[in-house]
C-alpha atoms as an extended CHARMM CRD file, in Angstrom:
* protein
*
       117  EXT
         1         1  UNK       CA             78.4070000000       63.9250000000      120.0080000000  PROA      1               0.0000000000
         2         2  UNK       CA             81.6840000000       61.7180000000      120.6450000000  PROA      2               0.0000000000
         3         3  UNK       CA             83.2810000000       59.0370000000      118.0240000000  PROA      3               0.0000000000
         4         4  UNK       CA             86.3900000000       57.0120000000      119.2310000000  PROA      4               0.0000000000
         5         5  UNK       CA             87.9690000000       54.8800000000      116.4930000000  PROA      5               0.0000000000
         6         6  UNK       CA             90.7300000000       52.9300000000      117.7670000000  PROA      6               0.0000000000
         7         7  UNK       CA             93.0820000000       51.2290000000      115.3620000000  PROA      7               0.0000000000
         8         8  UNK       CA             95.9660000000       49.2420000000      115.6780000000  PROA      8               0.0000000000
         9         9  UNK       CA             95.1580000000       45.6030000000      117.0110000000  PROA      9               0.0000000000
        10        10  UNK       CA             96.1480000000       42.6310000000      115.1110000000  PROA      10              0.0000000000
        11        11  UNK       CA             97.5920000000       38.8920000000      115.3090000000  PROA      11              0.0000000000
        12        12  UNK       CA            101.3800000000       38.8800000000      116.9570000000  PROA      12              0.0000000000
        13        13  UNK       CA            103.6410000000       36.2830000000      118.5710000000  PROA      13              0.0000000000
        14        14  UNK       CA            104.3380000000       36.2000000000      122.1120000000  PROA      14              0.0000000000
        15        15  UNK       CA            107.4030000000       38.7530000000      122.5950000000  PROA      15              0.0000000000
        16        16  UNK       CA            106.7120000000       40.7890000000      120.1350000000  PROA      16              0.0000000000
        17        17  UNK       CA            105.1970000000       44.6820000000      120.3620000000  PROA      17              0.0000000000
        18        18  UNK       CA            101.5960000000       46.8310000000      119.1440000000  PROA      18              0.0000000000
        19        19  UNK       CA            100.8240000000       50.1780000000      118.9790000000  PROA      19              0.0000000000
        20        20  UNK       CA             97.6150000000       50.9700000000      119.7880000000  PROA      20              0.0000000000
        21        21  UNK       CA             95.6330000000       54.2860000000      118.6580000000  PROA      21              0.0000000000
        22        22  UNK       CA             92.1660000000       55.8390000000      119.3560000000  PROA      22              0.0000000000
        23        23  UNK       CA             91.2370000000       59.2260000000      117.9600000000  PROA      23              0.0000000000
        24        24  UNK       CA             88.4470000000       60.9500000000      119.8300000000  PROA      24              0.0000000000
        25        25  UNK       CA             86.2280000000       63.0730000000      117.6540000000  PROA      25              0.0000000000
        26        26  UNK       CA             83.3250000000       65.7060000000      117.9380000000  PROA      26              0.0000000000
        27        27  UNK       CA             82.8220000000       67.7640000000      120.9570000000  PROA      27              0.0000000000
        28        28  UNK       CA             85.4820000000       67.2700000000      123.4470000000  PROA      28              0.0000000000
        29        29  UNK       CA             85.8580000000       69.0580000000      126.6010000000  PROA      29              0.0000000000
        30        30  UNK       CA             89.3980000000       69.9490000000      127.4540000000  PROA      30              0.0000000000
        31        31  UNK       CA             89.6470000000       68.6320000000      130.8370000000  PROA      31              0.0000000000
        32        32  UNK       CA             88.9740000000       64.3070000000      130.4590000000  PROA      32              0.0000000000
        33        33  UNK       CA             91.0500000000       61.0940000000      131.0130000000  PROA      33              0.0000000000
        34        34  UNK       CA             91.3620000000       58.5540000000      128.3530000000  PROA      34              0.0000000000
        35        35  UNK       CA             92.2780000000       55.3950000000      128.9150000000  PROA      35              0.0000000000
        36        36  UNK       CA             92.2770000000       51.6390000000      127.0220000000  PROA      36              0.0000000000
        37        37  UNK       CA             90.2450000000       48.7520000000      128.8060000000  PROA      37              0.0000000000
        38        38  UNK       CA             90.4610000000       45.2270000000      127.4420000000  PROA      38              0.0000000000
        39        39  UNK       CA             88.0640000000       42.1290000000      127.8580000000  PROA      39              0.0000000000
        40        40  UNK       CA             89.0380000000       38.7990000000      127.3940000000  PROA      40              0.0000000000
        41        41  UNK       CA             86.6980000000       35.9350000000      126.7940000000  PROA      41              0.0000000000
        42        42  UNK       CA             84.7290000000       34.9790000000      129.6680000000  PROA      42              0.0000000000
        43        43  UNK       CA             86.0040000000       37.6330000000      131.3820000000  PROA      43              0.0000000000
        44        44  UNK       CA             85.3040000000       41.1900000000      132.7440000000  PROA      44              0.0000000000
        45        45  UNK       CA             86.2630000000       44.5310000000      131.4770000000  PROA      45              0.0000000000
        46        46  UNK       CA             89.3110000000       45.2630000000      133.0350000000  PROA      46              0.0000000000
        47        47  UNK       CA             91.7500000000       49.1360000000      133.1010000000  PROA      47              0.0000000000
        48        48  UNK       CA             95.1330000000       49.0050000000      131.3770000000  PROA      48              0.0000000000
        49        49  UNK       CA             95.8700000000       52.2170000000      131.6170000000  PROA      49              0.0000000000
        50        50  UNK       CA             94.9060000000       55.7950000000      131.6770000000  PROA      50              0.0000000000
        51        51  UNK       CA             96.3150000000       59.5910000000      131.3460000000  PROA      51              0.0000000000
        52        52  UNK       CA             94.7150000000       62.6490000000      132.3220000000  PROA      52              0.0000000000
        53        53  UNK       CA             94.8450000000       65.6000000000      129.9670000000  PROA      53              0.0000000000
        54        54  UNK       CA             97.4620000000       66.7050000000      132.1520000000  PROA      54              0.0000000000
        55        55  UNK       CA             99.4450000000       63.9620000000      131.7570000000  PROA      55              0.0000000000
        56        56  UNK       CA             99.2950000000       61.4750000000      135.0980000000  PROA      56              0.0000000000
        57        57  UNK       CA             98.7740000000       58.0370000000      134.1430000000  PROA      57              0.0000000000
        58        58  UNK       CA             97.2230000000       54.7940000000      135.8660000000  PROA      58              0.0000000000
        59        59  UNK       CA             98.0140000000       51.0850000000      135.0520000000  PROA      59              0.0000000000
        60        60  UNK       CA             96.4360000000       47.8230000000      136.0360000000  PROA      60              0.0000000000
        61        61  UNK       CA             99.0800000000       45.9300000000      138.1930000000  PROA      61              0.0000000000
        62        62  UNK       CA             99.5720000000       42.7660000000      135.5050000000  PROA      62              0.0000000000
        63        63  UNK       CA            100.6210000000       45.6870000000      132.8280000000  PROA      63              0.0000000000
        64        64  UNK       CA            103.1720000000       47.8940000000      134.7920000000  PROA      64              0.0000000000
        65        65  UNK       CA            106.6320000000       47.4110000000      133.3990000000  PROA      65              0.0000000000
        66        66  UNK       CA            105.4020000000       46.5860000000      129.1640000000  PROA      66              0.0000000000
        67        67  UNK       CA            102.1220000000       48.5430000000      128.6020000000  PROA      67              0.0000000000
        68        68  UNK       CA            102.8780000000       52.7250000000      128.2650000000  PROA      68              0.0000000000
        69        69  UNK       CA             99.9170000000       54.9920000000      127.5490000000  PROA      69              0.0000000000
        70        70  UNK       CA            100.5680000000       58.7200000000      125.7150000000  PROA      70              0.0000000000
        71        71  UNK       CA             98.4880000000       61.1940000000      124.3920000000  PROA      71              0.0000000000
        72        72  UNK       CA             98.4400000000       64.0830000000      122.1810000000  PROA      72              0.0000000000
        73        73  UNK       CA             96.2580000000       66.9190000000      123.5440000000  PROA      73              0.0000000000
        74        74  UNK       CA             96.2410000000       68.8540000000      120.1620000000  PROA      74              0.0000000000
        75        75  UNK       CA             94.7260000000       66.0980000000      117.8880000000  PROA      75              0.0000000000
        76        76  UNK       CA             92.6500000000       64.2060000000      120.6620000000  PROA      76              0.0000000000
        77        77  UNK       CA             94.8680000000       60.8590000000      120.4150000000  PROA      77              0.0000000000
        78        78  UNK       CA             95.5630000000       58.2880000000      122.7420000000  PROA      78              0.0000000000
        79        79  UNK       CA             98.0770000000       55.7570000000      122.2400000000  PROA      79              0.0000000000
        80        80  UNK       CA             98.9360000000       52.3560000000      124.0180000000  PROA      80              0.0000000000
        81        81  UNK       CA            102.5110000000       51.3480000000      123.7330000000  PROA      81              0.0000000000
        82        82  UNK       CA            102.8170000000       47.2680000000      124.7290000000  PROA      82              0.0000000000
        83        83  UNK       CA            105.7110000000       45.4020000000      124.5200000000  PROA      83              0.0000000000
        84        84  UNK       CA            106.6430000000       41.5880000000      125.8020000000  PROA      84              0.0000000000
        85        85  UNK       CA            103.3330000000       40.5560000000      124.4150000000  PROA      85              0.0000000000
        86        86  UNK       CA            102.3140000000       37.1790000000      125.9670000000  PROA      86              0.0000000000
        87        87  UNK       CA             99.3660000000       35.1970000000      125.4130000000  PROA      87              0.0000000000
        88        88  UNK       CA             96.8750000000       36.5090000000      128.3020000000  PROA      88              0.0000000000
        89        89  UNK       CA             97.3990000000       39.4190000000      126.6040000000  PROA      89              0.0000000000
        90        90  UNK       CA             94.4370000000       38.4050000000      124.5840000000  PROA      90              0.0000000000
        91        91  UNK       CA             91.5690000000       40.5750000000      124.6560000000  PROA      91              0.0000000000
        92        92  UNK       CA             89.1910000000       42.8600000000      122.5360000000  PROA      92              0.0000000000
        93        93  UNK       CA             91.0060000000       46.4240000000      123.7810000000  PROA      93              0.0000000000
        94        94  UNK       CA             88.6380000000       49.6390000000      124.1550000000  PROA      94              0.0000000000
        95        95  UNK       CA             89.4210000000       53.0240000000      124.2330000000  PROA      95              0.0000000000
        96        96  UNK       CA             87.7210000000       55.1760000000      126.9000000000  PROA      96              0.0000000000
        97        97  UNK       CA             86.9730000000       59.2020000000      127.2990000000  PROA      97              0.0000000000
        98        98  UNK       CA             85.5760000000       60.2140000000      130.7100000000  PROA      98              0.0000000000
        99        99  UNK       CA             84.6470000000       63.5310000000      130.9980000000  PROA      99              0.0000000000
       100       100  UNK       CA             85.0190000000       63.9470000000      135.0140000000  PROA      100             0.0000000000
       101       101  UNK       CA             83.2800000000       67.0120000000      135.4430000000  PROA      101             0.0000000000
       102       102  UNK       CA             80.3840000000       65.6530000000      133.9920000000  PROA      102             0.0000000000
       103       103  UNK       CA             79.7760000000       62.3630000000      134.7910000000  PROA      103             0.0000000000
       104       104  UNK       CA             80.0940000000       60.9600000000      130.8860000000  PROA      104             0.0000000000
       105       105  UNK       CA             81.7530000000       58.3420000000      129.0710000000  PROA      105             0.0000000000
       106       106  UNK       CA             82.3470000000       57.5310000000      126.0400000000  PROA      106             0.0000000000
       107       107  UNK       CA             83.7020000000       54.2390000000      124.2920000000  PROA      107             0.0000000000
       108       108  UNK       CA             85.1820000000       52.9750000000      121.4190000000  PROA      108             0.0000000000
       109       109  UNK       CA             83.8470000000       49.5820000000      118.8260000000  PROA      109             0.0000000000
       110       110  UNK       CA             87.3760000000       47.9140000000      120.3100000000  PROA      110             0.0000000000
       111       111  UNK       CA             89.7890000000       46.4060000000      118.4990000000  PROA      111             0.0000000000
       112       112  UNK       CA             91.0140000000       42.4940000000      118.8690000000  PROA      112             0.0000000000
       113       113  UNK       CA             94.6720000000       42.0720000000      119.6610000000  PROA      113             0.0000000000
       114       114  UNK       CA             95.3150000000       38.6060000000      119.8280000000  PROA      114             0.0000000000
       115       115  UNK       CA             99.0130000000       36.8950000000      121.4100000000  PROA      115             0.0000000000
       116       116  UNK       CA             99.9180000000       33.3440000000      119.9460000000  PROA      116             0.0000000000
       117       117  UNK       CA            102.7310000000       31.2130000000      122.1570000000  PROA      117             0.0000000000
């Protein structure tokens, strides 16, 4: 079993910053991708950023230059540094852990980020 627990969401004014964290526990295979997705009201879930255990990163076009993803492999934690927040960043942010060798995905319950204008 794998569990993902997110933290760090909240209410922030536009232009502010947040740091989200997601800790994975359980049977974690070394080769994996950890990432963040978000879902705004009435919209589909979209990729925010992902990072492979080796360090390669990928970002959604709408967040490039403002968001930074990082991870600590020793404690299976992924972070998302969010700068220059915009009202359109308001969404529930979900942590994802993907074991690509086995084709399995795990999701956290999500953390709400609300950006006021």
